[in-house]
Short mmCIF file of C-alpha atoms in Angstrom, two decimals:
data_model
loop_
_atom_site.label_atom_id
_atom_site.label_comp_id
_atom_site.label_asym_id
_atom_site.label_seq_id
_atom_site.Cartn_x
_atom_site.Cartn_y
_atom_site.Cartn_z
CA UNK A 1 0.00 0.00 0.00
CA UNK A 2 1.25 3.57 -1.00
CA UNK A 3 0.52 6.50 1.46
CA UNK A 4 -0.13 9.51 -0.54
CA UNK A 5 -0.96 12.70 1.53
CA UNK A 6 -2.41 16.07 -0.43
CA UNK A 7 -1.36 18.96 1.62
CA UNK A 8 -2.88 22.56 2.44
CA UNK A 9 -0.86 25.27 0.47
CA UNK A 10 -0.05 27.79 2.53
CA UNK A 11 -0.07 30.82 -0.38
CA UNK A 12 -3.24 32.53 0.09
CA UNK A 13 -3.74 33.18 -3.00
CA UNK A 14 -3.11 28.99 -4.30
CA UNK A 15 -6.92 27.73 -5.18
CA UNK A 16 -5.29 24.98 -7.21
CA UNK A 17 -5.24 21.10 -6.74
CA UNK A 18 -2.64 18.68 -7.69
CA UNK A 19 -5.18 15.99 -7.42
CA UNK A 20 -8.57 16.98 -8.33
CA UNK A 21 -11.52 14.40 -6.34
CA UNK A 22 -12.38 12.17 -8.98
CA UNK A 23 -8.95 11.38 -10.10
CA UNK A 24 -8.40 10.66 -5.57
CA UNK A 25 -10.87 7.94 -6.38
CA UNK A 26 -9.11 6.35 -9.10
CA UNK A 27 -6.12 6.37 -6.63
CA UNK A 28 -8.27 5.02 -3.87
CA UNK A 29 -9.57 2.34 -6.01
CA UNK A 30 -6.26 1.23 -7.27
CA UNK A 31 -5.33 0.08 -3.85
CA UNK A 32 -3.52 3.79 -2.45
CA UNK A 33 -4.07 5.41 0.72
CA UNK A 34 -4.93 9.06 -0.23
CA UNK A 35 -5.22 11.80 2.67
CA UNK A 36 -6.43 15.25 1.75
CA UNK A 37 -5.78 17.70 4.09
CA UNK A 38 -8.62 20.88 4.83
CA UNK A 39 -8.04 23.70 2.64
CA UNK A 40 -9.82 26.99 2.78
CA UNK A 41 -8.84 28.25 -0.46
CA UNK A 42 -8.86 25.13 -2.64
CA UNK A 43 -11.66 25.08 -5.11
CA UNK A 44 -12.60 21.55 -4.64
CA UNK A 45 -14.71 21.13 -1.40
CA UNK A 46 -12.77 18.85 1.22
CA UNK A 47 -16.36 16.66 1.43
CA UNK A 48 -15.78 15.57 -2.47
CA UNK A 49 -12.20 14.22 -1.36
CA UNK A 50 -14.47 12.21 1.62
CA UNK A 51 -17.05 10.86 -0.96
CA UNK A 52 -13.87 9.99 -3.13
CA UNK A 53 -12.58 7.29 -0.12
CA UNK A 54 -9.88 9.72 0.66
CA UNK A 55 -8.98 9.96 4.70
CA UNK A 56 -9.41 13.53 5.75
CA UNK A 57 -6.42 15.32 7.82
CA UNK A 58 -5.65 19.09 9.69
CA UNK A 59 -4.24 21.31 7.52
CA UNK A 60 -0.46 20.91 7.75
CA UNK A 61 -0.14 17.92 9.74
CA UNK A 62 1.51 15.89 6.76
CA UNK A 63 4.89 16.47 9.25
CA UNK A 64 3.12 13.80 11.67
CA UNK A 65 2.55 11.39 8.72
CA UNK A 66 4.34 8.03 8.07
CA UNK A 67 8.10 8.57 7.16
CA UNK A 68 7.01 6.52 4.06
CA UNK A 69 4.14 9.25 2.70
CA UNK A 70 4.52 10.82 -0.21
CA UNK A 71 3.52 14.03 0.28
CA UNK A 72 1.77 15.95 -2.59
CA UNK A 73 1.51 20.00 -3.41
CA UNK A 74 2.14 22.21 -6.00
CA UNK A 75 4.10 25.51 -4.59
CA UNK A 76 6.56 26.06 -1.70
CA UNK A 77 6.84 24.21 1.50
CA UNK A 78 6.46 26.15 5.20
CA UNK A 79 9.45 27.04 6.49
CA UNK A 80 9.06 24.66 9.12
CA UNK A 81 9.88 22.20 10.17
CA UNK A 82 13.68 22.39 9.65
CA UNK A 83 14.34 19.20 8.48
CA UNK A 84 12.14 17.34 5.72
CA UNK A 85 11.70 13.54 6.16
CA UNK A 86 9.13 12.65 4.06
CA UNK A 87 9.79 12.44 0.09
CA UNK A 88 8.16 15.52 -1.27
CA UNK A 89 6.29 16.01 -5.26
CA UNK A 90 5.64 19.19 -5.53
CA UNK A 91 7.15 22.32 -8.08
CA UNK A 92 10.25 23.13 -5.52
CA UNK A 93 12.28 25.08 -8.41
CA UNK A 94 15.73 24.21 -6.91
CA UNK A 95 17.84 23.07 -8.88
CA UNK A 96 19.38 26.12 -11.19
CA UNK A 97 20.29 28.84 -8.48
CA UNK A 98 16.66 30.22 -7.15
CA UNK A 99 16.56 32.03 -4.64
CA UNK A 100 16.05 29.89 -1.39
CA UNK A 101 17.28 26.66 -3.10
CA UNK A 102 20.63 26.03 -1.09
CA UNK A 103 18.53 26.26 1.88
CA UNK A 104 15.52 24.15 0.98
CA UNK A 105 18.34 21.62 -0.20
CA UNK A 106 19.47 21.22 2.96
CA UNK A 107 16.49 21.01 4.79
CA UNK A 108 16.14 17.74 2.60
CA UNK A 109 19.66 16.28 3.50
CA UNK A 110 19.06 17.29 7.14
CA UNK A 111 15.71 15.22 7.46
CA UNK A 112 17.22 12.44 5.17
CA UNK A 113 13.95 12.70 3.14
CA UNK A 114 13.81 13.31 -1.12
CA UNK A 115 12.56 15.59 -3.45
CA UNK A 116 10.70 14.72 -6.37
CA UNK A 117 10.29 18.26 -8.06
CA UNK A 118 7.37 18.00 -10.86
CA UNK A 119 9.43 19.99 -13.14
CA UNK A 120 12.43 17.43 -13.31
CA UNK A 121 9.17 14.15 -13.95
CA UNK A 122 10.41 13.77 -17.46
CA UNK A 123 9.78 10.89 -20.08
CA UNK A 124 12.88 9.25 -21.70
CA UNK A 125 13.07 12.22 -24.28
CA UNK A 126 13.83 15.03 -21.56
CA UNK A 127 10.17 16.02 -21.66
CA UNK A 128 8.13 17.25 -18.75
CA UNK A 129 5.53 15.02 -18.46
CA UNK A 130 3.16 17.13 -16.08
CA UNK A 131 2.93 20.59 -16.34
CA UNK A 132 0.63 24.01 -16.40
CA UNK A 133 2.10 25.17 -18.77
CA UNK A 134 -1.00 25.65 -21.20
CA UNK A 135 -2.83 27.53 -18.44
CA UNK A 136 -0.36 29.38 -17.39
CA UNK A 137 0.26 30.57 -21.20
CA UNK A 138 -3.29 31.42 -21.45
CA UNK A 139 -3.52 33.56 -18.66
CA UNK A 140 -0.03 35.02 -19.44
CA UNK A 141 -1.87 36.28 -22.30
CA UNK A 142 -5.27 37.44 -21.40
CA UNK A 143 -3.70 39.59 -18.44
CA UNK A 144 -1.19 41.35 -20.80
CA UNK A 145 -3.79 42.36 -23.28
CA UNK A 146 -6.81 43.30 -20.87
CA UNK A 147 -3.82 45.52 -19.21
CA UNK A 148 -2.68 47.27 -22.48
CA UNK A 149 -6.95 47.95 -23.01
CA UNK A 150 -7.09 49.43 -19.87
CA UNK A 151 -9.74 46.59 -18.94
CA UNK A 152 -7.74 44.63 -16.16
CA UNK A 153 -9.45 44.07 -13.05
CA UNK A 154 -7.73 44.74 -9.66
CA UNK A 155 -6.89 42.93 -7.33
CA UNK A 156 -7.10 39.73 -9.35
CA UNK A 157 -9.91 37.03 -8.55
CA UNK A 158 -9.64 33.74 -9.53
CA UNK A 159 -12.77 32.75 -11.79
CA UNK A 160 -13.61 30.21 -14.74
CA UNK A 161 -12.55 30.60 -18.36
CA UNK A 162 -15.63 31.52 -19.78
CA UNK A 163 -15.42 35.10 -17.67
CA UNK A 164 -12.30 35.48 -18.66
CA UNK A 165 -13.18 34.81 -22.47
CA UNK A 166 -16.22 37.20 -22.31
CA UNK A 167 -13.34 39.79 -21.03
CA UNK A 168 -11.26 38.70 -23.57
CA UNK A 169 -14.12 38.99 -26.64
CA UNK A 170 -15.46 42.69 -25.20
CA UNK A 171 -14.66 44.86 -28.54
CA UNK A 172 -10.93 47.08 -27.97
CA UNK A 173 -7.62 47.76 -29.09
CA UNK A 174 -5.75 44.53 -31.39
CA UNK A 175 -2.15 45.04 -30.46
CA UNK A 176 0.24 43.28 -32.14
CA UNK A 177 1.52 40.03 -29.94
CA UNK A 178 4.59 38.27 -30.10
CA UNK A 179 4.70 34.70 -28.32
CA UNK A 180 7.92 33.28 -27.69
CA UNK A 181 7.99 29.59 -27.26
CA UNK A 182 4.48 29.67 -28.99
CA UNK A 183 5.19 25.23 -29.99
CA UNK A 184 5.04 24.03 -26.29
CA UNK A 185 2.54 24.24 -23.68
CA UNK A 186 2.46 27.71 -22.36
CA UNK A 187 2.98 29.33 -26.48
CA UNK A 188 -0.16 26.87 -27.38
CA UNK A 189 -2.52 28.45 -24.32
CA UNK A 190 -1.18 31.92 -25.17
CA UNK A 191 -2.00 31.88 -28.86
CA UNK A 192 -5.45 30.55 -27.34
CA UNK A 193 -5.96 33.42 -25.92
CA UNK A 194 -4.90 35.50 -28.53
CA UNK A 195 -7.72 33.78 -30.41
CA UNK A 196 -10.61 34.98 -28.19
CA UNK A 197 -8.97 38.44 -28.51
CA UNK A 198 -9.57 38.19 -32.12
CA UNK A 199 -5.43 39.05 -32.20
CA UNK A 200 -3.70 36.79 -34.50
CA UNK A 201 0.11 36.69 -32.60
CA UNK A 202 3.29 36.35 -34.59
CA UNK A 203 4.73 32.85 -33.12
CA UNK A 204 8.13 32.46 -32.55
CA UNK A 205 10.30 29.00 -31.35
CA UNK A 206 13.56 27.14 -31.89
CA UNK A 207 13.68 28.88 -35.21
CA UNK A 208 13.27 32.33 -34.53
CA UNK A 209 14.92 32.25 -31.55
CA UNK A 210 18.13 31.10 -32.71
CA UNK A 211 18.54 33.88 -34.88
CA UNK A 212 17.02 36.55 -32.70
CA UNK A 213 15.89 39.55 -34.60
CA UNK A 214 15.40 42.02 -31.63
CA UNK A 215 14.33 45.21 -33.48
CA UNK A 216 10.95 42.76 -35.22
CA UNK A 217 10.65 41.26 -31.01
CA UNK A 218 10.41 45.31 -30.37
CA UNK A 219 8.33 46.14 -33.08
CA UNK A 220 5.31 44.13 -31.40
CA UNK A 221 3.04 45.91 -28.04
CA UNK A 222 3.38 42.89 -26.37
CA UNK A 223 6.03 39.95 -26.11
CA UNK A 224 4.58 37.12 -24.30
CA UNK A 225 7.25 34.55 -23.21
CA UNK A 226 6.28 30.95 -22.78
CA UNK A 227 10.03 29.26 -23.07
CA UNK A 228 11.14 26.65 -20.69
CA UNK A 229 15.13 27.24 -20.08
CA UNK A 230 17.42 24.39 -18.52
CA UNK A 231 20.55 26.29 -19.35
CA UNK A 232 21.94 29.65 -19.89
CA UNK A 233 20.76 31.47 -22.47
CA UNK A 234 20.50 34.44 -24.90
CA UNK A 235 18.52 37.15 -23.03
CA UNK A 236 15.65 37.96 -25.30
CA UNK A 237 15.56 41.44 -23.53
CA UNK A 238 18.31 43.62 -22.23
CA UNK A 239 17.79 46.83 -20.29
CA UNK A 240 19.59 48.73 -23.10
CA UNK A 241 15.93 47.18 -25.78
CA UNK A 242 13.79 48.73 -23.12
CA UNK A 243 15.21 52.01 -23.67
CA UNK A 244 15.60 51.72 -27.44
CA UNK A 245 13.38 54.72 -29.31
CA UNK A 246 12.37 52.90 -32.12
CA UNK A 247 10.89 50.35 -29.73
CA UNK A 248 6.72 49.65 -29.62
CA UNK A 249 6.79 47.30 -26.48
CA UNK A 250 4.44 48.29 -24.16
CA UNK A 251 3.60 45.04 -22.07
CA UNK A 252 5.86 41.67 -21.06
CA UNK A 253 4.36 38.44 -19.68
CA UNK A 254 6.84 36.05 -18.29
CA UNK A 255 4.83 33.18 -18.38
CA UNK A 256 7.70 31.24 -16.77
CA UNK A 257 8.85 33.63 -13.66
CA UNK A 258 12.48 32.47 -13.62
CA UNK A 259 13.55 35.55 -12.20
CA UNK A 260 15.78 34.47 -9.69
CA UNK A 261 17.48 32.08 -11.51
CA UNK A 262 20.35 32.20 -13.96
CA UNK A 263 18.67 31.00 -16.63
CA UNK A 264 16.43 33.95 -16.49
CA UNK A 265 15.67 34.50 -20.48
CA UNK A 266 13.95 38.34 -19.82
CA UNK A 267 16.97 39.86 -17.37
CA UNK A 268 15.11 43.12 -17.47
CA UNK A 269 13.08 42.44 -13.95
CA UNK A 270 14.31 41.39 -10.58
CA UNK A 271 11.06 39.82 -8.70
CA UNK A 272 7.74 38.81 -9.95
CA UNK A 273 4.58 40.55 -9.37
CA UNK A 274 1.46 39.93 -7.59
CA UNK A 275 -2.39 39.53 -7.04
CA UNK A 276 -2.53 43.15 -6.20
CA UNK A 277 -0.43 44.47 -8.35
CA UNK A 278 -0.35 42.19 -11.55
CA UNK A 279 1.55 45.21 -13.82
CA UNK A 280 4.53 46.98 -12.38
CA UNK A 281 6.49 49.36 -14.77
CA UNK A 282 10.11 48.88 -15.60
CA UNK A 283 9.86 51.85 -17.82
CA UNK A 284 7.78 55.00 -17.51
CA UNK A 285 7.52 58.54 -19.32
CA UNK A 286 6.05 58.62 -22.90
CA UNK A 287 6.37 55.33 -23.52
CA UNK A 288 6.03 52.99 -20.79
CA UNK A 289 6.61 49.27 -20.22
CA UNK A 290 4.81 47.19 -18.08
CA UNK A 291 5.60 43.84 -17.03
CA UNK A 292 3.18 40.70 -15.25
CA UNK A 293 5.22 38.58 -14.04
CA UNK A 294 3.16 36.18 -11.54
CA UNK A 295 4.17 32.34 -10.64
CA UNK A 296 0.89 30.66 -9.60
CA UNK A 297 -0.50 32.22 -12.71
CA UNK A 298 -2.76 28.84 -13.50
CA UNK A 299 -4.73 29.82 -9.73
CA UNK A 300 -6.41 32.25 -11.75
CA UNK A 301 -8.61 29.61 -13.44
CA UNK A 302 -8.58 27.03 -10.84
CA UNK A 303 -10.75 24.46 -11.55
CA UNK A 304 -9.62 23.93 -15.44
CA UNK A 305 -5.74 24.32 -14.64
CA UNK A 306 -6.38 21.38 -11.67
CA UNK A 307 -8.36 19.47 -14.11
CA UNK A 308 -5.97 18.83 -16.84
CA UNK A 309 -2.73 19.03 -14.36
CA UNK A 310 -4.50 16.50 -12.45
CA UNK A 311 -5.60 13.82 -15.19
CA UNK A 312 -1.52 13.48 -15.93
CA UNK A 313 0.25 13.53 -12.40
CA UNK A 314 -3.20 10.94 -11.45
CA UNK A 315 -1.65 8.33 -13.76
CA UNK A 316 2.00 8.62 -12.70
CA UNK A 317 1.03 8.06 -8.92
CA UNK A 318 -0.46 5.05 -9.57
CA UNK A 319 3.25 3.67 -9.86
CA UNK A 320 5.48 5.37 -7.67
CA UNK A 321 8.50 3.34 -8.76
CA UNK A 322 8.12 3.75 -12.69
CA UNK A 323 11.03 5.46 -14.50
CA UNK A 324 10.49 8.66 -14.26
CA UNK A 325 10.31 8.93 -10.68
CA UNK A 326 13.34 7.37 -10.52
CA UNK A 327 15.14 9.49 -12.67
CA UNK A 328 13.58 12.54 -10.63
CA UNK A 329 15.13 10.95 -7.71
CA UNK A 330 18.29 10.74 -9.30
CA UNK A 331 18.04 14.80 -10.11
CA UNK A 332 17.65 15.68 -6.64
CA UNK A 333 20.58 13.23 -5.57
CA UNK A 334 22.88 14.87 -8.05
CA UNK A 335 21.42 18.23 -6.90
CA UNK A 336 22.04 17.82 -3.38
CA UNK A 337 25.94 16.66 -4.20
CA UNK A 338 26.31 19.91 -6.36
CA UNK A 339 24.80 21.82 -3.09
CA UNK A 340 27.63 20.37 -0.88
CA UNK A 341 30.13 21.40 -3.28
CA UNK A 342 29.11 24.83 -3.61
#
């Protein structure tokens, strides 16, 4: 039998799921042992999790639970308790120099318990094989243009995608969007939502990227970027673009929030934004630039973003010791060496 324990996520503002009910049954049924903890915020009601077979806990007392749990979330841990026993799936974003990282790290090695960060659950190719990324590209994209209308709503609220879509479909201004990883997850929800816009976005990838052509990236009102970095790479932005006169950019969604990191692909911004403040400007005066820059983006549309996450994490849990776990396993082993070493 497999303990699997669905924590409380302690952001306010995190109404997502990594398991959504019906796919806790499916676990249930398969043989697991599935406890949800109480969550105010979570959009799922803690009595569907009950009618699912799933035990219900206290919020955040997955620290009392068998050393053998896996324990299941999607953002950042409490800061307590110092050392982490348990083996951990969540998105911990901690293994290319985040802020925090070296710390979380060794709350792992001092508890003697593992990380198995979502982002590193890859197939044999290198792909991720659970992910928000559409969601997160979709919403990337809505906020930017409803900002450049003048139309945004704040402080944000999450809601469902058809009130975002009537939002999106309300007659107004057609910038010109550029999407930047527009072939993966996050470029194929942001050209989504440049649909419902009515804005048809220029859609750039590998290709384009390769051979960046900054003055046609500044040509466009907004740049929305949806690329998933492993590695240093070519900035797309520099501080120098942003104060470029022949520039149009007006608005910059950074659908994937590495800000912290050194594989940060928009170096232009040095902390992500928020609920309350979704736009902050990097550049004002005649022409300013905004940027939106949120990482639980996906929390804006709860219920669909939990949905589809949940329907692929769902069928990896039902074997724990499959490949890809092991070869997230392996990532946070090599991790932790590389944090010792530092």
């Amino acid at each position: 039998m497999t303990r699997l324990w669905l924590r409380h996520e302690v952001r306010s503002t995190e109404r997502r799921a990594a398991v959504v009910p019906t796919d806790a049954a499916r676990l249930v049924a398969a043989g697991h042992q599935v406890t949800v903890e109480r969550s105010p915020q979570r959009v799922f009601p803690t009595g569907e999790y009950l009618t699912a077979g799933c035990t219900i806990a206290p919020a955040g007392s997955w620290v009392d639970a068998p050393a053998d749990t896996y324990v299941i979330g999607l953002k950042e841990l409490p800061d307590e308790p110092a050392a982490l026993r348990h083996r951990h799936v969540y998105f911990a974003h901690a293994y290319k120099g985040q802020r925090g990282a070296a710390g979380l790290l060794r709350r792992f090695t001092a508890g003697g318990g593992t990380l198995l960060d979502l982002e590193h659950l890859t197939g044999e190719d290198g792909r991720r094989l659970v992910a928000f990324g559409y969601w997160a590209g979709y919403t990337g994209a809505a906020l930017a243009v409803l900002h450049l209308r003048g139309t945004l709503e704040v402080p944000l609220r999450p809601g469902s995608r058809a009130d975002l879509d009537i939002a999106l479909a309300t007659p107004g201004e057609r910038p010109r969007v550029l999407v930047v990883g527009a072939l993966g997850r996050g470029g194929r929800g942001a050209r989504a939502a440049c649909a419902v816009a009515g804005i048809q976005p220029t859609s750039w990838d590998i290709a384009e990227t390769s051979r960046l052509d900054r003055p046609a990236l500044l040509a466009h009102d907004i740049l929305v970027n949806a690329v998933f970095s492993t590695g240093p790479v070519t900035p797309l932005l520099t501080e120098a673009d942003l104060d470029d006169p022949a520039g149009e950019l007006r608005v910059i969604s950074d659908v994937t929030c590495d800000v912290t990191s050194d594989c940060n692909i928009l170096p232009v911004y040095d902390r992500v934004t928020s609920w309350q403040e979704p736009a902050r400007a990097l550049r004002r005066g005649e022409r300013p630039v905004h940027i939106i820059a949120i990482d639980n983006l996906p929390s804006l549309l709860p219920w669909e973003a939990s949905a589809a996450f949940s329907a692929e994490l769902g069928r990896h849990l039902l074997d724990l010791d499959s490949a890809p776990w092991q070869r997230a396993a392996r990532r946070f082993r090599t991790a932790v060496k590389e944090n010792a070493h530092a």
